[in-house]
Amino acid sequence: MHPIQMQEGDRGIGMGYTAFINRFEAICQEHLHEGRARAFAFVFYDMTNGVVRRALSDAQGFRLLHEKTGKDITLFYLHDRAIEAHWRSFNKTFMEALGVEEQAVPPCMVFFRVHGEDIEDVSIYRIDEQTTDPVLVVAELELYVGDAIRRLNAEGNVSALSSLGNLIAPIGALAKLGEFLFKLKGAA
């Protein structure tokens, strides 16, 4: 089981891997319909150690990122204390399902949009793991989120996130939600 967290308010809402797969499409559609998100993101990182883990937990990065994402981006992540032994398979499985495994290497953030049944406008940001200060890593993540929100605001709800700065790889239409979920179910 891979506990997945979704930040809501000051708290993370956790669910098991299977529950997450079964609810992912509904979460995306609910958040879009209710105006709770215009885009989505996963954070992929080494949950056993490293500056990104410290930034997200010790430097209150998840809380700060949630405050920054507001009603624009729903951020998903594997809870660092819940299942440290499975972070590699979580990262591998989700990056493969998103189709970014050849372009993305953790630590990174992957932003994407959901349009109907399609996952589109995928963008990948490398997180500087050479930085030793967790506060600076949080600032970097906030910058990526801020750039995404500025693009969303400037270009409307149909904008491509793939034009974001400091981007590793822009990817257009990625996959169908059904294909994404099928790949994740096969990995369970």
C-alpha positions as a printed NumPy array, in Angstrom:
array([[  0.   ,   0.   ,   0.   ],
       [  1.303,   3.45 ,  -0.919],
       [ -0.276,   6.165,   1.231],
       [ -0.945,   9.173,  -0.983],
       [ -1.424,  12.585,   0.542],
       [ -3.423,  15.462,  -0.835],
       [ -3.06 ,  18.73 ,   1.01 ],
       [ -6.34 ,  20.319,   2.098],
       [ -6.211,  23.286,   4.398],
       [ -3.658,  22.821,   7.13 ],
       [ -3.82 ,  19.052,   6.986],
       [ -2.948,  16.278,   4.613],
       [ -5.684,  13.894,   3.611],
       [ -4.251,  10.426,   3.22 ],
       [ -5.534,   7.444,   1.312],
       [ -4.11 ,   4.088,   0.349],
       [ -2.761,   3.349,  -3.113],
       [ -5.847,   1.463,  -4.321],
       [ -8.231,   4.059,  -2.92 ],
       [ -6.197,   6.787,  -4.606],
       [ -6.344,   5.026,  -7.992],
       [-10.072,   4.48 ,  -7.611],
       [-10.61 ,   8.136,  -6.646],
       [ -8.027,   9.923,  -8.82 ],
       [-10.315,  10.708, -11.759],
       [-13.13 ,  11.751,  -9.433],
       [-10.756,  13.97 ,  -7.429],
       [ -9.579,  15.703, -10.604],
       [-13.107,  16.193, -11.927],
       [-14.419,  17.366,  -8.524],
       [-11.602,  19.858,  -8.071],
       [-12.067,  21.238, -11.59 ],
       [-15.858,  21.436, -11.291],
       [-15.827,  22.975,  -7.799],
       [-13.13 ,  25.494,  -8.727],
       [-10.644,  23.933,  -6.314],
       [ -7.957,  23.391,  -8.98 ],
       [ -7.117,  24.259, -12.56 ],
       [ -4.037,  22.029, -12.705],
       [ -2.465,  19.174, -10.741],
       [  1.048,  18.267,  -9.642],
       [  3.022,  15.386,  -8.171],
       [  6.217,  15.836,  -6.164],
       [  8.665,  12.972,  -6.701],
       [ 11.553,  12.779,  -4.238],
       [ 13.68 ,  10.494,  -2.064],
       [ 11.607,   9.925,   1.045],
       [ 14.42 ,   8.294,   3.016],
       [ 16.642,  11.361,   3.312],
       [ 17.762,  14.402,   1.411],
       [ 17.138,  18.081,   1.385],
       [ 13.782,  17.837,  -0.401],
       [ 12.343,  15.623,   2.328],
       [ 13.612,  17.997,   5.004],
       [ 12.257,  20.958,   3.072],
       [  8.813,  19.46 ,   2.78 ],
       [  8.499,  18.293,   6.362],
       [ 10.944,  20.192,   8.612],
       [ 10.671,  23.51 ,   6.767],
       [  6.873,  23.096,   6.576],
       [  7.116,  22.981,   2.802],
       [  3.859,  21.112,   2.268],
       [  1.934,  23.703,   4.264],
       [  3.633,  26.589,   2.466],
       [  3.055,  24.98 ,  -0.93 ],
       [ -0.589,  24.409,  -0.102],
       [ -0.964,  28.065,   0.795],
       [  0.695,  28.98 ,  -2.51 ],
       [ -1.361,  26.59 ,  -4.659],
       [ -4.691,  27.815,  -3.274],
       [ -7.507,  26.994,  -5.677],
       [ -5.202,  26.719,  -8.659],
       [ -3.228,  23.49 ,  -8.236],
       [ -3.961,  20.259,  -6.367],
       [ -0.677,  18.803,  -5.143],
       [ -0.252,  15.048,  -4.581],
       [  2.682,  13.403,  -2.815],
       [  3.697,  10.22 ,  -1.037],
       [  3.717,  10.818,   2.695],
       [  7.342,  10.661,   3.815],
       [  6.75 ,   9.04 ,   7.201],
       [  4.157,   6.558,   6.044],
       [  6.047,   4.29 ,   3.7  ],
       [  9.702,   5.159,   3.307],
       [ 10.55 ,   1.71 ,   1.938],
       [  8.398,   2.166,  -1.181],
       [  9.38 ,   5.608,  -2.459],
       [ 11.322,   4.248,  -5.449],
       [  8.422,   2.122,  -6.687],
       [  5.963,   4.984,  -6.114],
       [  8.133,   7.389,  -8.113],
       [  8.78 ,   4.838, -10.877],
       [  5.152,   3.722, -11.159],
       [  3.658,   7.202, -11.285],
       [  6.304,   8.647, -13.613],
       [  5.782,   5.715, -16.007],
       [  2.004,   6.113, -15.854],
       [  2.359,   9.833, -16.615],
       [  4.764,   8.96 , -19.445],
       [  7.589,  11.124, -18.099],
       [  9.989,   8.435, -16.889],
       [ 12.497,   9.177, -19.656],
       [ 12.486,  12.931, -19.062],
       [ 12.1  ,  13.167, -15.279],
       [ 14.49 ,  12.177, -12.525],
       [ 13.573,  12.697,  -8.872],
       [ 13.616,  15.081,  -7.189],
       [ 11.174,  16.862,  -9.46 ],
       [  7.689,  18.336,  -9.702],
       [  5.402,  17.287, -12.527],
       [  2.504,  19.61 , -13.365],
       [ -0.362,  18.574, -15.639],
       [ -3.869,  19.526, -16.659],
       [ -6.922,  17.317, -16.977],
       [ -9.238,  18.086, -19.894],
       [-12.185,  15.701, -19.944],
       [-10.607,  12.275, -20.273],
       [ -7.166,  13.588, -21.259],
       [ -4.068,  14.334, -19.219],
       [ -2.378,  17.204, -21.042],
       [  0.033,  20.101, -20.764],
       [  2.587,  18.22 , -18.719],
       [  5.659,  20.053, -17.494],
       [  8.564,  18.741, -15.464],
       [ 10.728,  20.804, -13.118],
       [ 13.979,  19.531, -11.709],
       [ 14.446,  20.33 ,  -8.029],
       [ 17.992,  21.362,  -7.166],
       [ 19.122,  18.654,  -4.782],
       [ 22.566,  20.248,  -4.45 ],
       [ 21.015,  22.953,  -2.288],
       [ 21.612,  22.095,   1.355],
       [ 19.195,  24.583,   2.896],
       [ 15.619,  23.245,   3.116],
       [ 14.219,  26.779,   3.188],
       [ 15.813,  27.483,  -0.208],
       [ 14.296,  24.296,  -1.634],
       [ 10.843,  25.364,  -0.41 ],
       [ 11.406,  28.756,  -2.053],
       [ 12.333,  26.985,  -5.306],
       [  9.148,  24.884,  -5.182],
       [  7.082,  27.972,  -4.415],
       [  8.66 ,  29.66 ,  -7.436],
       [  7.614,  26.764,  -9.706],
       [  4.068,  26.852,  -8.332],
       [  3.968,  30.636,  -8.692],
       [  5.117,  30.404, -12.313],
       [  2.428,  27.829, -13.05 ],
       [ -0.267,  29.986, -11.479],
       [  0.898,  33.091, -13.354],
       [  0.683,  31.149, -16.636],
       [ -2.758,  29.849, -15.746],
       [ -3.929,  33.365, -14.929],
       [ -2.323,  34.981, -17.973],
       [ -3.539,  32.471, -20.518],
       [ -6.821,  31.296, -18.977],
       [ -8.047,  27.806, -18.299],
       [ -6.963,  26.499, -21.707],
       [ -3.29 ,  27.454, -21.4  ],
       [ -0.475,  24.993, -21.768],
       [  1.724,  24.705, -18.714],
       [  4.507,  23.486, -20.978],
       [  5.782,  27.02 , -21.512],
       [  6.891,  27.388, -17.9  ],
       [ 10.434,  28.494, -17.149],
       [ 13.206,  26.255, -15.79 ],
       [ 11.448,  23.385, -17.46 ],
       [ 13.098,  20.074, -18.185],
       [ 10.623,  18.79 , -20.757],
       [  7.363,  20.106, -22.172],
       [  4.996,  17.358, -23.207],
       [  1.733,  17.976, -25.029],
       [ -1.186,  15.575, -24.798],
       [ -0.018,  12.787, -22.569],
       [ -2.578,  10.079, -22.151],
       [ -6.137,   9.285, -21.38 ],
       [ -7.096,   9.152, -17.712],
       [ -8.195,   5.572, -18.274],
       [ -4.744,   4.604, -19.581],
       [ -3.073,   6.334, -16.645],
       [ -5.286,   4.506, -14.14 ],
       [ -4.859,   1.181, -15.981],
       [ -1.057,   1.497, -15.684],
       [ -1.344,   2.282, -11.99 ],
       [ -3.733,  -0.621, -11.358],
       [ -1.346,  -2.967, -13.129],
       [  1.426,  -1.901, -10.764],
       [ -0.629,  -2.483,  -7.622]])
